[in-house]
């Protein structure tokens, strides 16, 4: 069964610190992997999109990595800010355009 | 503002009823996606249309249907509503390619009483 699992479920860090979120998937055949940021009650915002051949992609303070062999991805947030408090969702698209969502990691950045 | 509009913003209805949610994609985008987000299940992909044709189908119930019109706006029809259909329904659009960014609308919050 195609699945996307994220860890941790929730995370609290101090402002200015770094953190890393994990995503493991079993989706096959794979097309691409996406990370989204979602503020409560609002639509998700795309952070990165990576295909099979891409190992890393950055968007400002957000850096995503992909290991297609182990089917693992991570999202690293550098020098966290209060505005980074949100849910971060890992999504995998298969080769037929179907999207499988992880349950998300809820991040809280404290001053 | 993503450029994707959804109407209505809020909808309250009763069990057994039928509702229609509307989505207007960003100018130039050919693909429209529909998603459901309930408290206990997170975001789920329902269906995708590309230039008027269904392209991919996710966990969409048979009571739900969608279509994309020639002007590229899309409607999601929910019928025989149940309490469990209460959720946020998001629409997203993209130019159409598999690796292109999707832009999400603000969502329609549906409450079934």
CSV table of N, CA, C and O in Angstrom, one decimal, chain A residues 31-32 34 36 38 41-46 49 51 89 93 96-99 101-102, chain B residues 33 35 37 43 45 48 55-58 88 90 98-102 104-106 109:
chain,number,residue,atom,x,y,z
A,31,UNK,N,7.1,9.7,-8.7
A,31,UNK,CA,7.3,10.8,-9.7
A,31,UNK,C,8.0,12.0,-9.0
A,31,UNK,O,9.1,12.4,-9.5
A,32,UNK,N,7.5,12.5,-7.9
A,32,UNK,CA,8.2,13.5,-7.2
A,32,UNK,C,7.7,13.6,-5.7
A,32,UNK,O,6.7,13.0,-5.4
A,34,UNK,N,7.1,16.4,-2.5
A,34,UNK,CA,6.9,17.8,-2.2
A,34,UNK,C,6.8,18.0,-0.7
A,34,UNK,O,6.3,17.2,0.1
A,36,UNK,N,5.2,20.9,2.0
A,36,UNK,CA,4.4,22.1,2.1
A,36,UNK,C,4.4,22.6,3.5
A,36,UNK,O,4.6,21.8,4.4
A,38,UNK,N,1.8,24.6,6.1
A,38,UNK,CA,0.4,25.0,6.2
A,38,UNK,C,0.2,25.7,7.6
A,38,UNK,O,0.4,25.0,8.6
A,41,UNK,N,-5.8,26.5,9.3
A,41,UNK,CA,-7.0,27.1,8.7
A,41,UNK,C,-6.7,27.7,7.3
A,41,UNK,O,-7.6,28.2,6.7
A,42,UNK,N,-5.5,27.6,6.8
A,42,UNK,CA,-5.1,28.2,5.5
A,42,UNK,C,-4.7,27.1,4.6
A,42,UNK,O,-4.3,26.0,5.0
A,43,UNK,N,-4.6,27.5,3.3
A,43,UNK,CA,-4.2,26.5,2.3
A,43,UNK,C,-2.7,26.3,2.4
A,43,UNK,O,-1.9,27.2,2.8
A,44,UNK,N,-2.2,25.1,2.1
A,44,UNK,CA,-0.8,24.8,2.1
A,44,UNK,C,0.0,25.7,1.1
A,44,UNK,O,-0.6,26.1,0.1
A,45,UNK,N,1.2,25.9,1.4
A,45,UNK,CA,2.1,26.7,0.5
A,45,UNK,C,3.3,25.8,0.2
A,45,UNK,O,3.9,25.2,1.1
A,46,UNK,N,3.6,25.7,-1.1
A,46,UNK,CA,4.7,24.8,-1.5
A,46,UNK,C,6.0,25.3,-1.1
A,46,UNK,O,6.3,26.5,-1.3
A,49,UNK,N,9.9,21.0,-4.4
A,49,UNK,CA,9.5,19.8,-5.2
A,49,UNK,C,10.7,19.1,-5.7
A,49,UNK,O,11.6,19.8,-6.3
A,51,UNK,N,12.4,15.7,-7.9
A,51,UNK,CA,12.2,14.5,-8.6
A,51,UNK,C,13.2,13.4,-8.2
A,51,UNK,O,14.0,13.7,-7.4
A,89,UNK,N,4.0,19.4,5.7
A,89,UNK,CA,3.4,18.2,5.1
A,89,UNK,C,4.3,17.7,4.0
A,89,UNK,O,4.7,18.4,3.1
A,93,UNK,N,3.9,12.3,-5.2
A,93,UNK,CA,3.1,12.0,-6.4
A,93,UNK,C,3.6,10.8,-7.0
A,93,UNK,O,4.8,10.6,-7.3
A,96,UNK,N,1.1,8.3,-11.9
A,96,UNK,CA,-0.2,8.5,-12.5
A,96,UNK,C,-0.8,9.8,-11.9
A,96,UNK,O,-2.1,10.0,-12.0
A,97,UNK,N,0.0,10.7,-11.4
A,97,UNK,CA,-0.4,12.0,-10.9
A,97,UNK,C,-1.2,11.9,-9.6
A,97,UNK,O,-1.7,13.0,-9.1
A,98,UNK,N,-1.3,10.8,-9.0
A,98,UNK,CA,-2.0,10.6,-7.7
A,98,UNK,C,-1.1,11.1,-6.6
A,98,UNK,O,0.1,10.8,-6.6
A,99,UNK,N,-1.7,11.9,-5.6
A,99,UNK,CA,-0.9,12.5,-4.5
A,99,UNK,C,-1.2,11.8,-3.2
A,99,UNK,O,-2.4,11.6,-2.9
A,101,UNK,N,-0.5,11.9,0.8
A,101,UNK,CA,-0.1,12.9,1.8
A,101,UNK,C,0.4,12.2,3.1
A,101,UNK,O,-0.2,11.2,3.6
A,102,UNK,N,1.4,12.8,3.7
A,102,UNK,CA,1.7,12.4,5.1
A,102,UNK,C,0.8,13.1,6.1
A,102,UNK,O,0.1,14.1,5.7
B,33,UNK,N,-7.0,20.8,-8.8
B,33,UNK,CA,-7.0,19.7,-7.8
B,33,UNK,C,-8.0,20.0,-6.7
B,33,UNK,O,-8.1,21.2,-6.3
B,35,UNK,N,-9.0,18.9,-2.7
B,35,UNK,CA,-8.6,18.2,-1.5
B,35,UNK,C,-9.6,18.3,-0.4
B,35,UNK,O,-10.3,19.3,-0.3
B,37,UNK,N,-9.8,18.3,3.9
B,37,UNK,CA,-9.0,18.2,5.1
B,37,UNK,C,-9.9,18.2,6.3
B,37,UNK,O,-10.6,19.2,6.6
B,43,UNK,N,-4.9,16.1,5.3
B,43,UNK,CA,-5.2,16.4,3.9
B,43,UNK,C,-5.3,15.2,3.1
B,43,UNK,O,-4.5,14.3,3.1
B,45,UNK,N,-6.1,13.9,-1.0
B,45,UNK,CA,-6.3,14.2,-2.4
B,45,UNK,C,-7.6,13.6,-2.9
B,45,UNK,O,-7.8,12.4,-2.7
B,48,UNK,N,-8.1,15.3,-9.7
B,48,UNK,CA,-7.5,16.3,-10.5
B,48,UNK,C,-8.1,16.3,-11.9
B,48,UNK,O,-8.4,15.3,-12.5
B,55,UNK,N,-7.8,13.6,-14.7
B,55,UNK,CA,-6.4,13.1,-14.9
B,55,UNK,C,-6.1,12.1,-13.8
B,55,UNK,O,-5.4,11.1,-14.1
B,56,UNK,N,-6.5,12.4,-12.6
B,56,UNK,CA,-6.1,11.5,-11.5
B,56,UNK,C,-7.2,11.5,-10.5
B,56,UNK,O,-7.9,12.5,-10.3
B,57,UNK,N,-7.4,10.4,-9.9
B,57,UNK,CA,-8.5,10.2,-8.9
B,57,UNK,C,-7.9,9.7,-7.6
B,57,UNK,O,-7.1,8.7,-7.6
B,58,UNK,N,-8.2,10.3,-6.5
B,58,UNK,CA,-7.7,9.8,-5.2
B,58,UNK,C,-8.9,9.2,-4.4
B,58,UNK,O,-9.6,8.4,-5.0
B,88,UNK,N,-12.7,21.1,5.7
B,88,UNK,CA,-12.2,22.1,4.8
B,88,UNK,C,-11.9,21.5,3.5
B,88,UNK,O,-11.2,20.5,3.4
B,90,UNK,N,-10.2,22.2,-0.1
B,90,UNK,CA,-9.3,23.1,-0.8
B,90,UNK,C,-9.2,22.8,-2.3
B,90,UNK,O,-9.3,21.6,-2.7
B,98,UNK,N,3.7,17.6,-14.1
B,98,UNK,CA,3.7,16.8,-12.9
B,98,UNK,C,4.6,17.5,-11.8
B,98,UNK,O,4.4,17.3,-10.6
B,99,UNK,N,5.6,18.2,-12.2
B,99,UNK,CA,6.6,18.8,-11.2
B,99,UNK,C,6.3,20.2,-10.9
B,99,UNK,O,7.2,20.9,-10.4
B,100,UNK,N,5.2,20.7,-11.4
B,100,UNK,CA,5.0,22.2,-11.2
B,100,UNK,C,4.3,22.5,-9.8
B,100,UNK,O,3.6,21.7,-9.3
B,101,UNK,N,4.6,23.7,-9.3
B,101,UNK,CA,4.0,24.1,-8.1
B,101,UNK,C,2.5,24.2,-8.1
B,101,UNK,O,2.0,24.7,-9.1
B,102,UNK,N,1.8,23.7,-7.1
B,102,UNK,CA,0.4,23.9,-7.0
B,102,UNK,C,0.2,25.1,-6.0
B,102,UNK,O,0.8,25.2,-5.0
B,104,UNK,N,-2.7,26.9,-3.7
B,104,UNK,CA,-3.9,26.5,-3.0
B,104,UNK,C,-4.8,27.8,-2.8
B,104,UNK,O,-4.3,28.9,-2.6
B,105,UNK,N,-6.1,27.5,-2.9
B,105,UNK,CA,-7.0,28.6,-2.6
B,105,UNK,C,-7.2,28.6,-1.1
B,105,UNK,O,-6.7,27.8,-0.3
B,106,UNK,N,-8.1,29.5,-0.6
B,106,UNK,CA,-8.3,29.7,0.8
B,106,UNK,C,-9.2,28.7,1.4
B,106,UNK,O,-9.3,28.6,2.7
B,109,UNK,N,-15.1,26.0,4.0
B,109,UNK,CA,-15.3,25.3,5.3
B,109,UNK,C,-16.8,24.8,5.3
B,109,UNK,O,-17.7,25.6,5.3
